mmCIF file of C-alpha atoms in Angstrom:
data_model
loop_
_atom_site.group_PDB
_atom_site.id
_atom_site.type_symbol
_atom_site.label_atom_id
_atom_site.label_comp_id
_atom_site.label_asym_id
_atom_site.label_seq_id
_atom_site.Cartn_x
_atom_site.Cartn_y
_atom_site.Cartn_z
ATOM 1 C CA MET T 5 1.678 21.720 -17.249
ATOM 2 C CA LYS T 6 1.164 20.165 -20.674
ATOM 3 C CA LEU T 7 -1.482 20.871 -23.300
ATOM 4 C CA LEU T 8 -2.000 18.917 -26.527
ATOM 5 C CA MET T 9 -3.286 20.763 -29.596
ATOM 6 C CA LEU T 10 -4.447 18.616 -32.515
ATOM 7 C CA GLY T 11 -4.736 19.486 -36.204
ATOM 8 C CA ASP T 12 -7.890 19.463 -38.288
ATOM 9 C CA VAL T 13 -10.132 16.435 -37.761
ATOM 10 C CA VAL T 14 -11.228 15.293 -41.232
ATOM 11 C CA GLY T 15 -14.454 13.342 -41.599
ATOM 12 C CA ALA T 16 -15.298 9.932 -40.165
ATOM 13 C CA PRO T 17 -11.696 8.601 -40.289
ATOM 14 C CA GLY T 18 -10.475 11.546 -38.230
ATOM 15 C CA ARG T 19 -13.243 11.173 -35.692
ATOM 16 C CA ARG T 20 -12.603 7.437 -35.441
ATOM 17 C CA ILE T 21 -8.855 7.677 -34.766
ATOM 18 C CA LEU T 22 -9.536 10.415 -32.235
ATOM 19 C CA ARG T 23 -12.232 8.408 -30.475
ATOM 20 C CA GLU T 24 -10.174 5.214 -30.395
ATOM 21 C CA ASN T 25 -6.851 6.716 -29.337
ATOM 22 C CA LEU T 26 -7.169 10.082 -27.581
ATOM 23 C CA PRO T 27 -7.903 8.656 -24.095
ATOM 24 C CA ARG T 28 -4.757 6.503 -24.309
ATOM 25 C CA ILE T 29 -2.666 9.314 -25.769
ATOM 26 C CA ARG T 30 -3.722 11.664 -22.985
ATOM 27 C CA ARG T 31 -2.534 9.151 -20.414
ATOM 28 C CA GLU T 32 0.730 8.302 -22.167
ATOM 29 C CA LEU T 33 1.704 11.920 -22.816
ATOM 30 C CA GLY T 34 0.550 13.072 -19.391
ATOM 31 C CA VAL T 35 -1.225 16.097 -20.820
ATOM 32 C CA ASN T 36 -3.511 18.207 -18.653
ATOM 33 C CA ALA T 37 -5.819 19.398 -21.438
ATOM 34 C CA VAL T 38 -6.530 18.923 -25.144
ATOM 35 C CA VAL T 39 -7.647 21.405 -27.817
ATOM 36 C CA VAL T 40 -8.873 19.977 -31.137
ATOM 37 C CA ASN T 41 -9.511 21.749 -34.432
ATOM 38 C CA ALA T 42 -12.699 20.188 -35.818
ATOM 39 C CA GLU T 43 -13.714 22.431 -38.719
ATOM 40 C CA ASN T 44 -13.604 19.483 -41.159
ATOM 41 C CA ALA T 45 -15.173 16.902 -38.835
ATOM 42 C CA ALA T 46 -18.564 16.632 -40.550
ATOM 43 C CA ALA T 47 -17.947 14.837 -43.867
ATOM 44 C CA GLY T 48 -14.945 17.097 -44.448
ATOM 45 C CA SER T 49 -16.731 20.445 -44.010
ATOM 46 C CA GLY T 50 -17.983 21.942 -40.773
ATOM 47 C CA LEU T 51 -19.215 20.569 -37.475
ATOM 48 C CA THR T 52 -22.473 19.641 -35.764
ATOM 49 C CA VAL T 53 -23.404 19.643 -32.088
ATOM 50 C CA PRO T 54 -23.564 15.810 -31.888
ATOM 51 C CA LEU T 55 -20.128 15.482 -33.507
ATOM 52 C CA ALA T 56 -18.692 18.147 -31.211
ATOM 53 C CA GLN T 57 -20.073 16.252 -28.227
ATOM 54 C CA GLU T 58 -18.478 13.070 -29.586
ATOM 55 C CA ILE T 59 -15.094 14.819 -29.770
ATOM 56 C CA LEU T 60 -15.445 16.255 -26.276
ATOM 57 C CA LYS T 61 -16.442 12.842 -24.926
ATOM 58 C CA ALA T 62 -13.327 11.345 -26.537
ATOM 59 C CA GLY T 63 -11.155 13.608 -24.379
ATOM 60 C CA ALA T 64 -11.049 17.089 -25.894
ATOM 61 C CA ASP T 65 -11.528 20.045 -23.552
ATOM 62 C CA ALA T 66 -12.043 22.670 -26.265
ATOM 63 C CA ILE T 67 -12.721 22.804 -29.999
ATOM 64 C CA THR T 68 -11.542 25.352 -32.556
ATOM 65 C CA LEU T 69 -12.853 25.964 -36.067
ATOM 66 C CA GLY T 70 -11.917 27.858 -39.248
ATOM 67 C CA ASP T 71 -13.128 28.785 -42.719
ATOM 68 C CA HIS T 72 -15.543 25.829 -42.851
ATOM 69 C CA ALA T 73 -17.153 26.715 -39.510
ATOM 70 C CA TRP T 74 -20.576 27.105 -41.134
ATOM 71 C CA GLY T 75 -20.213 24.132 -43.469
ATOM 72 C CA GLN T 76 -23.249 22.460 -41.889
ATOM 73 C CA LYS T 77 -26.306 24.658 -42.342
ATOM 74 C CA GLU T 78 -27.801 24.042 -38.896
ATOM 75 C CA PHE T 79 -24.620 24.811 -36.967
ATOM 76 C CA PRO T 80 -24.794 28.638 -36.812
ATOM 77 C CA ALA T 81 -28.050 28.333 -34.873
ATOM 78 C CA THR T 82 -26.691 25.689 -32.481
ATOM 79 C CA ILE T 83 -23.047 26.614 -31.814
ATOM 80 C CA SER T 84 -24.126 28.448 -28.637
ATOM 81 C CA GLN T 85 -24.852 25.030 -27.089
ATOM 82 C CA LEU T 86 -21.083 24.401 -27.006
ATOM 83 C CA PRO T 87 -19.441 26.775 -24.492
ATOM 84 C CA THR T 88 -15.885 25.556 -25.177
ATOM 85 C CA THR T 89 -16.171 25.588 -28.974
ATOM 86 C CA VAL T 90 -14.815 28.712 -30.661
ATOM 87 C CA ARG T 91 -14.943 30.033 -34.223
ATOM 88 C CA PRO T 92 -12.458 32.613 -35.533
ATOM 89 C CA ALA T 93 -12.662 35.820 -33.505
ATOM 90 C CA ASN T 94 -12.191 37.904 -36.658
ATOM 91 C CA PHE T 95 -15.384 36.660 -38.291
ATOM 92 C CA PRO T 96 -17.614 39.654 -39.154
ATOM 93 C CA ALA T 97 -19.485 41.361 -36.324
ATOM 94 C CA GLY T 98 -22.769 39.632 -35.615
ATOM 95 C CA SER T 99 -21.505 36.136 -36.384
ATOM 96 C CA PRO T 100 -22.922 33.526 -34.017
ATOM 97 C CA GLY T 101 -20.689 31.880 -31.460
ATOM 98 C CA GLN T 102 -17.589 33.222 -29.748
ATOM 99 C CA GLY T 103 -14.011 33.788 -30.823
ATOM 100 C CA TRP T 104 -12.403 32.826 -27.533
ATOM 101 C CA ALA T 105 -13.384 30.929 -24.421
ATOM 102 C CA LEU T 106 -12.206 30.245 -20.911
ATOM 103 C CA VAL T 107 -11.827 26.529 -20.254
ATOM 104 C CA THR T 108 -11.778 25.133 -16.730
ATOM 105 C CA THR T 109 -10.681 21.596 -15.895
ATOM 106 C CA PRO T 110 -10.145 20.109 -12.425
ATOM 107 C CA ILE T 111 -6.473 21.197 -12.470
ATOM 108 C CA LEU T 112 -6.174 23.905 -15.136
ATOM 109 C CA ARG T 113 -7.861 27.110 -16.269
ATOM 110 C CA PHE T 114 -6.845 28.481 -19.661
ATOM 111 C CA ALA T 115 -8.098 30.517 -22.606
ATOM 112 C CA VAL T 116 -8.325 29.345 -26.201
ATOM 113 C CA LEU T 117 -8.448 31.907 -29.017
ATOM 114 C CA ASN T 118 -9.305 31.115 -32.643
ATOM 115 C CA LEU T 119 -8.302 33.370 -35.556
ATOM 116 C CA GLN T 120 -8.443 33.033 -39.349
ATOM 117 C CA GLY T 121 -5.898 34.304 -41.855
ATOM 118 C CA ARG T 122 -6.599 36.617 -44.780
ATOM 119 C CA VAL T 123 -3.775 35.767 -47.214
ATOM 120 C CA PHE T 124 -5.050 33.386 -49.959
ATOM 121 C CA MET T 125 -8.328 33.081 -48.054
ATOM 122 C CA GLY T 126 -11.696 34.817 -48.086
ATOM 123 C CA PRO T 127 -12.384 38.353 -46.807
ATOM 124 C CA MET T 128 -12.091 38.576 -43.037
ATOM 125 C CA ASP T 129 -11.528 41.189 -40.345
ATOM 126 C CA CYS T 130 -7.940 41.777 -39.277
ATOM 127 C CA PRO T 131 -6.686 38.823 -37.158
ATOM 128 C CA PHE T 132 -4.000 40.977 -35.523
ATOM 129 C CA ARG T 133 -6.463 43.568 -34.223
ATOM 130 C CA ALA T 134 -8.972 40.848 -33.325
ATOM 131 C CA ALA T 135 -6.273 39.204 -31.205
ATOM 132 C CA ASP T 136 -5.588 42.503 -29.442
ATOM 133 C CA ALA T 137 -9.289 42.941 -28.660
ATOM 134 C CA ALA T 138 -9.639 39.390 -27.366
ATOM 135 C CA LEU T 139 -6.591 39.699 -25.105
ATOM 136 C CA ARG T 140 -7.934 42.936 -23.641
ATOM 137 C CA ALA T 141 -11.159 41.137 -22.721
ATOM 138 C CA MET T 142 -9.524 38.047 -21.196
ATOM 139 C CA PRO T 143 -8.408 37.567 -17.592
ATOM 140 C CA LYS T 144 -4.726 38.401 -17.314
ATOM 141 C CA ASP T 145 -3.822 35.419 -15.123
ATOM 142 C CA VAL T 146 -4.536 32.530 -17.528
ATOM 143 C CA PRO T 147 -2.345 30.924 -20.198
ATOM 144 C CA VAL T 148 -3.642 31.632 -23.712
ATOM 145 C CA PHE T 149 -3.468 29.163 -26.613
ATOM 146 C CA VAL T 150 -4.081 30.481 -30.125
ATOM 147 C CA ASP T 151 -5.178 28.411 -33.135
ATOM 148 C CA PHE T 152 -4.456 30.511 -36.230
ATOM 149 C CA HIS T 153 -6.341 28.895 -39.104
ATOM 150 C CA ALA T 154 -4.442 30.276 -42.071
ATOM 151 C CA GLU T 155 -2.946 29.381 -45.436
ATOM 152 C CA ALA T 156 0.193 31.498 -45.650
ATOM 153 C CA THR T 157 3.270 30.526 -43.658
ATOM 154 C CA SER T 158 4.403 34.155 -43.574
ATOM 155 C CA GLU T 159 1.132 35.302 -41.999
ATOM 156 C CA LYS T 160 1.332 32.611 -39.321
ATOM 157 C CA ILE T 161 4.911 33.525 -38.440
ATOM 158 C CA ALA T 162 4.022 37.215 -38.361
ATOM 159 C CA LEU T 163 1.142 36.662 -35.947
ATOM 160 C CA ALA T 164 3.318 34.545 -33.668
ATOM 161 C CA HIS T 165 5.867 37.342 -33.416
ATOM 162 C CA TYR T 166 3.108 39.931 -32.988
ATOM 163 C CA LEU T 167 1.759 37.994 -29.998
ATOM 164 C CA GLU T 168 5.155 36.881 -28.675
ATOM 165 C CA GLY T 169 5.305 37.277 -24.906
ATOM 166 C CA ARG T 170 1.559 37.914 -24.667
ATOM 167 C CA VAL T 171 0.259 34.373 -25.224
ATOM 168 C CA THR T 172 1.512 30.913 -24.307
ATOM 169 C CA ALA T 173 1.298 29.438 -27.793
ATOM 170 C CA VAL T 174 0.413 30.230 -31.394
ATOM 171 C CA VAL T 175 -0.083 27.197 -33.615
ATOM 172 C CA GLY T 176 -1.337 27.031 -37.172
ATOM 173 C CA THR T 177 -4.009 24.830 -38.703
ATOM 174 C CA HIS T 178 -5.686 24.592 -42.152
ATOM 175 C CA THR T 179 -2.994 23.178 -44.469
ATOM 176 C CA HIS T 180 -3.272 19.629 -43.048
ATOM 177 C CA VAL T 181 0.515 19.193 -43.400
ATOM 178 C CA GLN T 182 2.550 19.084 -40.192
ATOM 179 C CA THR T 183 5.558 21.398 -40.236
ATOM 180 C CA SER T 184 8.958 20.828 -38.612
ATOM 181 C CA ASP T 185 9.536 24.319 -37.230
ATOM 182 C CA ALA T 186 8.267 23.962 -33.648
ATOM 183 C CA VAL T 187 10.078 26.456 -31.417
ATOM 184 C CA VAL T 188 9.702 28.442 -28.215
ATOM 185 C CA LEU T 189 10.276 32.075 -29.118
ATOM 186 C CA PRO T 190 12.461 34.249 -26.849
ATOM 187 C CA GLY T 191 9.367 35.850 -25.306
ATOM 188 C CA GLY T 192 8.097 32.495 -24.028
ATOM 189 C CA THR T 193 5.534 31.829 -26.760
ATOM 190 C CA ALA T 194 5.511 28.382 -28.396
ATOM 191 C CA PHE T 195 5.009 28.335 -32.162
ATOM 192 C CA GLN T 196 4.484 25.827 -34.948
ATOM 193 C CA THR T 197 3.387 26.822 -38.454
ATOM 194 C CA ASP T 198 0.949 23.922 -38.825
ATOM 195 C CA LEU T 199 -0.115 21.087 -36.533
ATOM 196 C CA GLY T 200 -1.058 18.796 -39.408
ATOM 197 C CA MET T 201 -4.193 16.701 -39.720
ATOM 198 C CA THR T 202 -6.246 14.147 -37.836
ATOM 199 C CA GLY T 203 -7.648 12.109 -40.692
ATOM 200 C CA PRO T 204 -6.886 9.689 -43.552
ATOM 201 C CA TRP T 205 -3.210 10.073 -44.454
ATOM 202 C CA TYR T 206 -3.182 8.055 -47.704
ATOM 203 C CA SER T 207 -4.934 10.920 -49.429
ATOM 204 C CA SER T 208 -4.559 14.448 -50.737
ATOM 205 C CA ILE T 209 -4.780 16.331 -47.428
ATOM 206 C CA GLY T 210 -7.679 14.099 -46.393
ATOM 207 C CA ARG T 211 -9.490 13.803 -49.729
ATOM 208 C CA ALA T 212 -9.721 10.828 -52.080
ATOM 209 C CA PHE T 213 -7.107 10.926 -54.835
ATOM 210 C CA LYS T 214 -9.374 10.268 -57.844
ATOM 211 C CA PRO T 215 -11.468 13.480 -57.839
ATOM 212 C CA VAL T 216 -8.480 15.592 -56.816
ATOM 213 C CA LEU T 217 -6.411 14.240 -59.706
ATOM 214 C CA GLN T 218 -9.328 14.767 -62.077
ATOM 215 C CA LYS T 219 -9.439 18.440 -61.128
ATOM 216 C CA PHE T 220 -5.666 18.891 -61.447
ATOM 217 C CA VAL T 221 -5.337 17.009 -64.746
ATOM 218 C CA THR T 222 -8.479 18.152 -66.571
ATOM 219 C CA GLY T 223 -9.555 21.316 -64.786
ATOM 220 C CA ILE T 224 -13.064 19.893 -64.471
ATOM 221 C CA PRO T 225 -14.570 20.484 -61.000
ATOM 222 C CA ALA T 226 -15.277 17.411 -58.895
ATOM 223 C CA ARG T 227 -16.659 16.638 -55.478
ATOM 224 C CA PHE T 228 -13.723 16.058 -53.124
ATOM 225 C CA ASP T 229 -14.939 13.226 -50.909
ATOM 226 C CA VAL T 230 -13.096 12.323 -47.715
ATOM 227 C CA ALA T 231 -10.666 9.457 -48.306
ATOM 228 C CA GLU T 232 -10.989 6.085 -46.598
ATOM 229 C CA GLY T 233 -8.296 3.942 -45.056
ATOM 230 C CA PRO T 234 -5.742 4.352 -42.261
ATOM 231 C CA ALA T 235 -5.587 7.639 -40.417
ATOM 232 C CA THR T 236 -3.055 9.839 -38.692
ATOM 233 C CA LEU T 237 -3.436 11.935 -35.557
ATOM 234 C CA GLU T 238 -1.142 14.967 -35.531
ATOM 235 C CA GLY T 239 -0.499 17.962 -33.335
ATOM 236 C CA ALA T 240 1.889 19.315 -30.740
ATOM 237 C CA VAL T 241 2.434 19.040 -26.991
ATOM 238 C CA ILE T 242 3.093 22.400 -25.346
ATOM 239 C CA THR T 243 4.787 22.432 -21.957
ATOM 240 C CA PHE T 244 4.336 25.636 -19.979
ATOM 241 C CA ASP T 245 4.677 27.250 -16.568
ATOM 242 C CA ASN T 246 1.185 27.927 -15.300
ATOM 243 C CA ALA T 247 2.405 30.687 -12.963
ATOM 244 C CA THR T 248 4.270 32.705 -15.599
ATOM 245 C CA ARG T 249 2.064 31.527 -18.510
ATOM 246 C CA GLN T 250 5.202 31.078 -20.582
ATOM 247 C CA ALA T 251 5.945 28.014 -22.704
ATOM 248 C CA THR T 252 9.088 26.011 -21.976
ATOM 249 C CA ASP T 253 8.819 23.431 -24.767
ATOM 250 C CA ILE T 254 6.810 22.442 -27.833
ATOM 251 C CA ALA T 255 7.091 18.968 -29.325
ATOM 252 C CA PRO T 256 5.323 17.844 -32.533
ATOM 253 C CA PHE T 257 3.247 14.694 -32.072
ATOM 254 C CA ARG T 258 2.084 12.082 -34.556
ATOM 255 C CA TYR T 259 0.343 8.726 -34.249
ATOM 256 C CA ARG T 260 -0.102 7.076 -37.655
ATOM 257 C CA GLU T 261 -1.910 3.846 -38.476
ATOM 258 C CA PRO T 262 -0.109 1.560 -40.943
ATOM 259 C CA LEU T 263 -1.423 0.672 -44.376
ATOM 260 C CA ALA T 264 -3.237 -2.660 -44.327
#
């Protein structure tokens, strides 16, 4: 079996490249399911039900989120309409939505778990203990794919080793920069520090250069609008044994549009 996990969808350019190319990519890669991080899909911050439905219609089977999960004010009240969309499981108790979900396709049943890091990020419950709690609640006979939305490389690596042998894959999102460290750990868990980004690549991690440079050069705050122009679609293909739930391969994936 093969499952494609895609990095953060950023704004309209990210949604466009996903919509125009994911059906073809699914066929060409021969993947059985797709998980997409969409926490930046709505103008660079958050998600809405219509945009989630657009992403699912394009070929995603599940959607993960992150620190911008509530970036759109109406979404906390509507996330329950999306049974295969998950926000970080270590959000505070009482947060709307769910931290993990079972996803059933015609040929595959799997679990997707979303967690958020704490290093260089806002206050959050412990992702390690939240992962333990989620795994205790899940069926034991399904492969489990973890999206760890975190800033620090060390924290992502630590979680992967903490969950090694207990989940099929741990992949990182949030930094929007694809890393070159994809590996299957000895316990059969695939790992990659960051999947990268699905959005405008001629940019500063998806944002227009001008306001970003203004902030760096002058220190004056600016609105970081989503960049325009050609986009990239990045992630990883995880090959796994559905019977043992162990990964056998992980291969980074990138489709990048050229500059005009």
